[in-house]
Structures are given as structure tokens and as C-alpha cells.
Coordinates of C-alpha atoms and ligand atoms in Angstrom, one line a residue:
M1 CA -2.8 -76.6 113.5
D2 CA -2.6 -78.5 110.3
D3 CA -2.2 -77.3 106.7
L4 CA -5.0 -79.2 105.0
R5 CA -3.5 -79.6 101.7
E6 CA -0.6 -81.6 103.2
N7 CA -2.8 -83.7 105.5
E8 CA -4.4 -86.7 104.0
A9 CA -7.5 -87.7 106.1
E10 CA -8.0 -91.4 106.6
D11 CA -11.2 -92.8 105.2
E12 CA -13.2 -94.6 107.8
E13 CA -15.2 -97.6 106.7
D14 CA -18.8 -97.9 108.0
D15 CA -22.2 -98.9 106.8
M16 CA -23.8 -95.5 106.8
K17 CA -24.8 -93.6 103.7
E18 CA -21.7 -92.3 102.0
P19 CA -21.6 -88.6 101.0
T20 CA -21.9 -88.2 97.3
L21 CA -20.8 -84.5 97.2
G22 CA -17.5 -82.8 98.1
N23 CA -15.5 -83.0 94.9
P24 CA -15.5 -80.7 91.9
Q25 CA -17.0 -83.2 89.4
N26 CA -20.1 -84.0 91.5
T27 CA -20.6 -80.4 92.5
I28 CA -20.5 -79.3 88.8
E29 CA -23.0 -82.0 87.9
V30 CA -25.5 -80.9 90.5
L31 CA -25.1 -77.2 89.6
Q32 CA -25.5 -78.0 85.9
K33 CA -28.6 -80.2 86.4
Y34 CA -30.3 -77.3 88.1
N35 CA -28.8 -74.5 86.0
F36 CA -27.7 -72.9 89.3
I37 CA -26.4 -69.4 89.2
F38 CA -24.1 -68.4 92.1
Q39 CA -25.4 -65.4 94.0
K40 CA -22.5 -63.2 95.0
K41 CA -24.6 -61.3 97.5
Y42 CA -25.1 -64.5 99.5
G43 CA -21.4 -65.3 99.8
Q44 CA -21.7 -68.6 98.0
N45 CA -18.4 -70.4 97.9
F46 CA -19.1 -74.2 98.0
L47 CA -16.6 -76.6 99.4
I48 CA -15.2 -79.1 97.0
D49 CA -12.5 -80.9 99.1
T50 CA -13.4 -84.0 101.0
H51 CA -10.4 -83.7 103.3
V52 CA -11.5 -80.2 104.5
L53 CA -15.1 -81.6 105.0
D54 CA -13.8 -84.5 107.1
K55 CA -11.6 -82.1 109.1
I56 CA -14.5 -79.7 109.9
V57 CA -16.8 -82.5 111.0
R58 CA -14.0 -84.0 113.2
A59 CA -13.2 -80.6 114.7
A60 CA -16.9 -80.1 115.6
Q61 CA -16.7 -83.3 117.8
I62 CA -20.1 -84.4 116.9
E63 CA -21.6 -87.2 119.0
P64 CA -24.3 -89.5 117.8
D65 CA -26.7 -87.8 120.2
D66 CA -26.1 -84.3 118.9
C67 CA -28.4 -81.9 117.2
V68 CA -26.4 -79.7 114.7
L69 CA -27.4 -76.4 113.3
E70 CA -25.9 -75.8 109.9
I71 CA -26.0 -72.3 108.6
G72 CA -26.1 -72.0 104.8
P73 CA -26.0 -75.7 103.5
G74 CA -25.6 -74.6 99.9
I75 CA -26.1 -77.7 97.8
G76 CA -25.9 -79.9 100.9
T77 CA -22.3 -81.0 100.7
M78 CA -21.3 -80.6 104.4
T79 CA -24.9 -81.5 105.4
Q80 CA -24.3 -85.0 104.0
Y81 CA -21.3 -85.4 106.3
L82 CA -23.0 -83.9 109.3
S83 CA -26.0 -86.2 108.8
R84 CA -23.8 -89.2 109.2
A85 CA -22.3 -88.0 112.4
A86 CA -25.2 -86.4 114.2
K87 CA -28.7 -87.4 115.5
K88 CA -30.3 -84.5 113.7
V89 CA -29.2 -81.7 111.4
I90 CA -31.2 -78.4 111.0
A91 CA -30.0 -76.6 107.9
V92 CA -31.0 -73.0 107.4
E93 CA -30.6 -71.7 103.8
I94 CA -31.6 -68.2 102.6
D95 CA -31.4 -68.9 98.8
R96 CA -34.8 -70.3 97.6
A97 CA -33.1 -71.6 94.4
L98 CA -31.1 -74.0 96.5
I99 CA -34.1 -75.7 98.2
P100 CA -35.1 -78.1 95.3
I101 CA -31.4 -79.0 95.0
L102 CA -31.1 -79.7 98.7
E103 CA -34.3 -81.9 98.6
D104 CA -32.5 -83.9 95.8
T105 CA -29.0 -84.2 97.3
L106 CA -30.3 -84.9 100.8
G107 CA -33.0 -87.3 99.7
G108 CA -32.5 -90.4 101.9
Y109 CA -30.8 -88.4 104.6
D110 CA -33.7 -88.7 106.9
N111 CA -32.4 -86.8 109.9
V112 CA -32.0 -83.5 108.1
K113 CA -34.5 -80.7 108.3
I114 CA -34.2 -77.9 105.7
I115 CA -35.5 -74.4 106.6
N116 CA -35.6 -71.7 103.9
E117 CA -34.9 -68.6 106.0
D118 CA -32.4 -65.8 106.7
V119 CA -30.5 -67.2 109.7
L120 CA -30.3 -63.7 111.1
K121 CA -34.1 -63.7 111.4
T122 CA -34.5 -67.3 112.6
D123 CA -35.6 -67.9 116.2
I124 CA -32.8 -70.3 117.0
A125 CA -33.8 -70.7 120.7
R126 CA -37.2 -71.9 119.5
L127 CA -35.5 -74.3 117.1
A128 CA -33.4 -75.7 119.9
E129 CA -36.5 -76.1 122.0
E130 CA -38.6 -77.8 119.3
E131 CA -35.9 -79.9 117.7
N132 CA -33.6 -80.7 120.7
G133 CA -35.8 -80.3 123.8
G134 CA -34.0 -77.1 124.7
E135 CA -30.6 -78.9 124.9
P136 CA -27.5 -77.1 123.5
L137 CA -26.9 -77.2 119.8
K138 CA -23.6 -77.5 118.0
V139 CA -23.3 -75.0 115.2
V140 CA -21.3 -76.1 112.1
A141 CA -21.0 -74.0 109.0
N142 CA -19.0 -72.8 106.1
L143 CA -20.2 -69.3 106.8
P144 CA -21.2 -66.6 104.3
Y145 CA -18.3 -64.2 104.9
Y146 CA -20.4 -61.0 104.5
I147 CA -22.2 -61.7 107.8
T148 CA -19.8 -63.8 109.9
T149 CA -19.6 -61.3 112.8
P150 CA -23.4 -60.7 113.1
I151 CA -24.1 -64.5 113.0
I152 CA -21.5 -65.4 115.6
M153 CA -22.2 -62.5 117.9
G154 CA -26.0 -63.0 117.5
L155 CA -25.6 -66.6 118.6
F156 CA -23.6 -65.7 121.7
E157 CA -25.5 -62.6 122.7
S158 CA -29.0 -64.0 122.3
G159 CA -28.2 -66.7 124.9
V160 CA -29.3 -69.6 122.6
P161 CA -28.3 -72.9 124.2
L162 CA -25.0 -73.7 122.4
R163 CA -22.2 -76.2 123.0
S164 CA -19.8 -75.0 120.3
I165 CA -19.5 -73.2 117.0
T166 CA -17.2 -74.7 114.4
V167 CA -17.0 -72.6 111.3
M168 CA -15.1 -71.7 108.2
V169 CA -14.4 -68.0 108.1
Q170 CA -12.1 -65.6 106.4
K171 CA -8.6 -66.3 107.7
E172 CA -8.1 -62.7 108.9
V173 CA -11.3 -62.9 111.0
A174 CA -10.3 -66.2 112.5
D175 CA -7.0 -64.5 113.6
R176 CA -8.9 -61.6 115.1
M177 CA -11.1 -63.9 117.1
Q178 CA -8.1 -65.9 118.5
T179 CA -5.5 -63.2 119.3
G180 CA -4.7 -61.3 122.5
P181 CA -3.1 -57.9 123.4
G182 CA 0.0 -56.9 121.5
S183 CA -1.2 -58.1 118.1
K184 CA -2.5 -55.7 115.4
D185 CA -5.4 -58.1 115.0
Y186 CA -6.6 -57.6 118.6
G187 CA -9.8 -55.7 118.9
A188 CA -13.4 -55.7 120.0
L189 CA -14.2 -58.9 118.1
S190 CA -11.3 -60.8 119.9
L191 CA -12.6 -59.6 123.3
A192 CA -16.3 -60.3 122.6
V193 CA -15.6 -63.8 121.3
Q194 CA -13.2 -64.7 124.1
Y195 CA -15.8 -63.5 126.7
Y196 CA -18.2 -66.2 125.5
A197 CA -16.0 -68.9 124.2
K198 CA -12.5 -70.5 123.9
P199 CA -11.3 -70.1 120.3
Y200 CA -9.0 -72.6 118.5
I201 CA -8.0 -72.3 114.9
V202 CA -8.2 -75.8 113.5
A203 CA -6.8 -75.3 110.0
N204 CA -6.0 -72.9 107.3
V205 CA -7.9 -73.5 104.0
P206 CA -6.7 -72.2 100.6
P207 CA -9.1 -70.7 98.0
N208 CA -8.8 -73.8 95.7
C209 CA -10.9 -75.8 98.1
F210 CA -14.0 -73.8 97.1
M211 CA -16.1 -73.3 94.0
P212 CA -16.0 -70.4 93.0
R213 CA -12.7 -69.6 94.7
P214 CA -12.9 -66.8 97.2
K215 CA -10.4 -63.9 96.9
V216 CA -9.2 -64.4 100.5
G217 CA -7.7 -67.2 102.5
S218 CA -10.0 -69.1 104.9
A219 CA -9.7 -70.9 108.2
V220 CA -11.7 -73.3 110.3
I221 CA -12.2 -72.0 113.9
R222 CA -13.8 -73.8 116.8
L223 CA -15.4 -71.8 119.5
E224 CA -16.2 -73.7 122.6
R225 CA -18.8 -72.0 124.6
Y226 CA -18.0 -71.3 128.3
Q227 CA -20.6 -72.4 130.8
K228 CA -19.5 -69.3 132.8
P229 CA -17.6 -66.3 131.4
P230 CA -13.9 -66.5 132.2
V231 CA -14.1 -63.0 133.9
R232 CA -16.6 -61.5 136.3
T233 CA -18.2 -58.2 135.5
E234 CA -20.9 -56.2 137.3
D235 CA -22.4 -55.0 134.0
E236 CA -21.8 -56.8 130.7
R237 CA -23.4 -54.0 128.6
L238 CA -21.1 -51.4 130.2
M239 CA -18.0 -53.6 129.6
F240 CA -18.9 -53.9 125.9
R241 CA -19.4 -50.2 125.6
L242 CA -16.0 -49.6 127.1
I243 CA -14.5 -52.1 124.7
R244 CA -16.2 -50.5 121.7
A245 CA -15.1 -47.0 122.8
S246 CA -11.5 -48.2 123.3
F247 CA -11.2 -49.6 119.8
N248 CA -13.3 -47.1 117.9
Q249 CA -10.4 -44.7 118.3
R250 CA -7.5 -47.1 118.2
R251 CA -4.8 -44.5 117.8
K252 CA -6.0 -42.6 120.8
T253 CA -5.3 -43.3 124.5
L254 CA -7.8 -45.3 126.4
A255 CA -8.7 -42.2 128.5
N256 CA -9.5 -40.2 125.3
G257 CA -11.4 -43.0 123.7
L258 CA -13.6 -43.3 126.8
K259 CA -14.0 -39.5 127.1
N260 CA -15.0 -39.2 123.4
S261 CA -17.6 -42.0 123.4
P262 CA -21.2 -41.0 122.9
E263 CA -22.2 -44.2 124.7
L264 CA -20.5 -43.3 128.0
D265 CA -20.8 -40.3 130.3
F266 CA -17.9 -40.5 132.8
T267 CA -15.9 -37.4 133.6
K268 CA -12.3 -37.0 132.8
E269 CA -11.4 -37.4 136.5
E270 CA -13.5 -40.5 136.9
I271 CA -11.8 -42.1 133.9
E272 CA -8.3 -41.2 134.9
S273 CA -8.9 -42.4 138.5
A274 CA -10.3 -45.7 137.2
I275 CA -7.3 -46.3 134.9
G276 CA -5.0 -45.5 137.9
Q277 CA -6.9 -48.0 140.1
L278 CA -6.3 -50.6 137.4
G279 CA -2.6 -50.0 137.9
R280 CA -2.1 -48.6 134.4
E281 CA -0.3 -45.5 133.2
P282 CA -2.6 -42.6 132.2
G283 CA -1.4 -42.8 128.6
V284 CA -2.2 -46.5 128.1
R285 CA -4.0 -47.6 125.0
G286 CA -7.1 -49.8 125.0
E287 CA -5.3 -52.3 122.8
A288 CA -2.9 -53.1 125.7
L289 CA -5.7 -54.3 128.1
T290 CA -6.6 -57.9 128.6
L291 CA -10.2 -59.1 128.9
E292 CA -9.7 -59.4 132.6
E293 CA -8.6 -55.7 132.8
F294 CA -11.7 -54.6 130.8
A295 CA -13.8 -56.5 133.3
N296 CA -12.0 -54.8 136.2
L297 CA -12.3 -51.4 134.6
T298 CA -16.0 -52.0 134.2
N299 CA -16.4 -52.9 137.8
I300 CA -14.5 -49.8 139.0
L301 CA -16.5 -47.5 136.7
Y302 CA -19.8 -49.2 137.6
N303 CA -19.2 -48.6 141.3
I304 CA -18.4 -44.9 140.6
N305 CA -21.7 -44.5 138.9
K306 CA -23.8 -46.3 141.5
Ligands
SAM401 N1 -22.3 -75.1 103.2 C1 -22.1 -75.0 101.8 C2 -20.7 -75.5 101.4 O1 -19.8 -75.5 102.3 O2 -20.5 -75.9 100.3 C3 -22.2 -73.5 101.3 C4 -21.4 -72.5 102.0 S1 -21.5 -70.9 101.3 C5 -20.0 -70.2 101.9 C6 -22.6 -70.0 102.3 C7 -24.1 -70.4 102.3 O3 -24.8 -69.6 103.1 C8 -24.7 -70.3 100.9 O4 -25.4 -71.4 100.6 C9 -25.6 -69.1 101.0 O5 -26.7 -69.1 100.1 C10 -26.0 -69.2 102.5 N2 -26.5 -67.9 103.1 C11 -26.0 -66.7 102.9 N3 -26.6 -65.8 103.7 C12 -27.5 -66.5 104.5 C13 -28.4 -66.1 105.5 N4 -28.5 -64.8 105.9 N5 -29.1 -67.1 106.1 C14 -29.0 -68.4 105.7 N6 -28.1 -68.8 104.7 C15 -27.4 -67.9 104.1

């Protein structure tokens, strides 16, 4: 992992349209031209560092044949970079005030389609079908932090065809996605993400790379979608219920967490027997279990209930 402020990216010469955005001066010019007012409720922190932008686009490993979904293009800064790298970019932006700006900053970037919608309500599977013949998309975004988890989990759980997700998120959330048992950051999000994808933290990004500056540190994380989950479970829904129950009551033992969950109805004996079959002590906590153990526990309990 690199620290971006210390890593100078190399400029590559080519004959494609050069991005005009990505530095403080040009961003301010665009914002002033349109009298743009930042909407806090939309998590608007625009990138103003070209090295970070290059780094994200490189980490996304975009091929000339790729169709990219960008969530929240803002004033189109990263969109300009993505447009150069990809065959097509679909940019979904909720804030109507940004649409005329995007039409201006992305004028001449002919492979970009702007959609003025809430991404949580967008039918992304249909977009993939219409815009990419049903082939997997690559998602790239500087995400609005207030909805990071619903966006990422929505993309995974809906079964939208996806190759990878490369996104800027709050540093703490990136850590939670990447970590394993034994860390205080380990939890339901770690397990859910790692069931669907292989996470890799690409870089930490300090607040001064954004306008306005966020109050928290940020990180770029790449999630490479598995073709097949890394563990085998008889019942995915049951596994995620077990995971939620285990971490809802973090300070309790796994057995108590599962007994107290309104989503589960196993008896005390069934739960204790299943934990025993897993080869764990009765007092084990959920936070000690690996994804594989959650899958095994699911299969044991699933067969009890059959
Ligand atoms: N990509 C731009 C950049 O890097 O400079 C802007 C990133 S900013 C962190 C997040 C963007 O997501 C904003 O433009 C915001 O308006 C947009 N946004 C917030 N909620 C959204 C939603 N539900 N659907 C689509 N876009 C959203």
C-alpha cells in the first residue's frame, strides 16, 4: 500500500483528451461559474488531487473494452479520467444541480452517459444489460460516505454482473472490509464483503485531497468479485442471519447471541451442539470465527432444521 502524498504518479503521454479537472483552481472555477452550493446531505467531497485520481483509475484496472459505472460523478472530475480509460462510462448522480455542470465539463467526452438518479433506486442490472450487453461492469467511485455500506452490499446482493468495485471510502470502513478475526474492526461487514469479493486497500488518502475537506481519513479499496464464493454454504440467508446475530451482541458469547436473536429459532441445545461440532469451546465469541467457520456452522444448523 502506498501513501499517496509521497508517491508522485508518472504522467503518461498520449493523444486522448486530457482531463481538465482534478486540481483546486479548476474545481473552484467550475463551482463559481455555476454558483454551486455543496450539499452536505449528499456527502459531497470532490477530489482535487490528480495523483489520487490516477491512482484510483490504475487500481481499477480498466481495459479499453470495459464499461464503467461511476457512482456520484460530482462535477465530473474522475469521470474525465475514466472516460479516457474505458469504452463507456455510466455516471449516476443524484444532485440535479450538478447535471448542467456535468454536461459542460464532460462536453466532448462522447463515451459518457449521465443519469440523474439515486443510485440506490437505479436498476443496475438493466443498465448492464442495455449498456454492456449483460457483461460485467467495473464500478469506480469516490463514494458518498453516508451510504457506503448500502451501495456496496446492494451491488453484491442484487447479483448485478460485476467484475470489481474500486472505491474511495472512509478509512475506518475500508479497514473493516479488509480485516479478519482478532481485530476490533472485524464484524458483519468484513464477512459480508469477503464472502463476495477479495478486498485490497490500495492507498490511504488524507482530507486535503478533497474540497471541502472531510472530517475523517479516507482510503481507496478494491474489491474483486469472486466468480464463486470462497466458502460453501447450504443457505446463504441463514449464514447472514447467524453473522448478524453474532455481532449484534458483540460482548456476548456466540451461543447467547444466537439464542437471543429474533431472526433465529434454534434451541439452546441445538446451538450448543452445533458449536461443539464446529470444534469450538461453548464460551467462544462470534468475533473469533472465520468466514469458513460461519459457513460450517450454517451447514450444521441447516441440517438440524431440515
Ligand atoms: N466523484 C466526485 C469526485 O470525486 O470529485 C464526487 C464524489 S462525492 C464524495 C459523492 C458524490 O455522490 C456527490 O456528487 C453526490 O452528489 C453523489 N451522491 C450522493 N448520494 C447519491 C446517491 N444516492 N445516488 C447517486 N449519487 C449520489
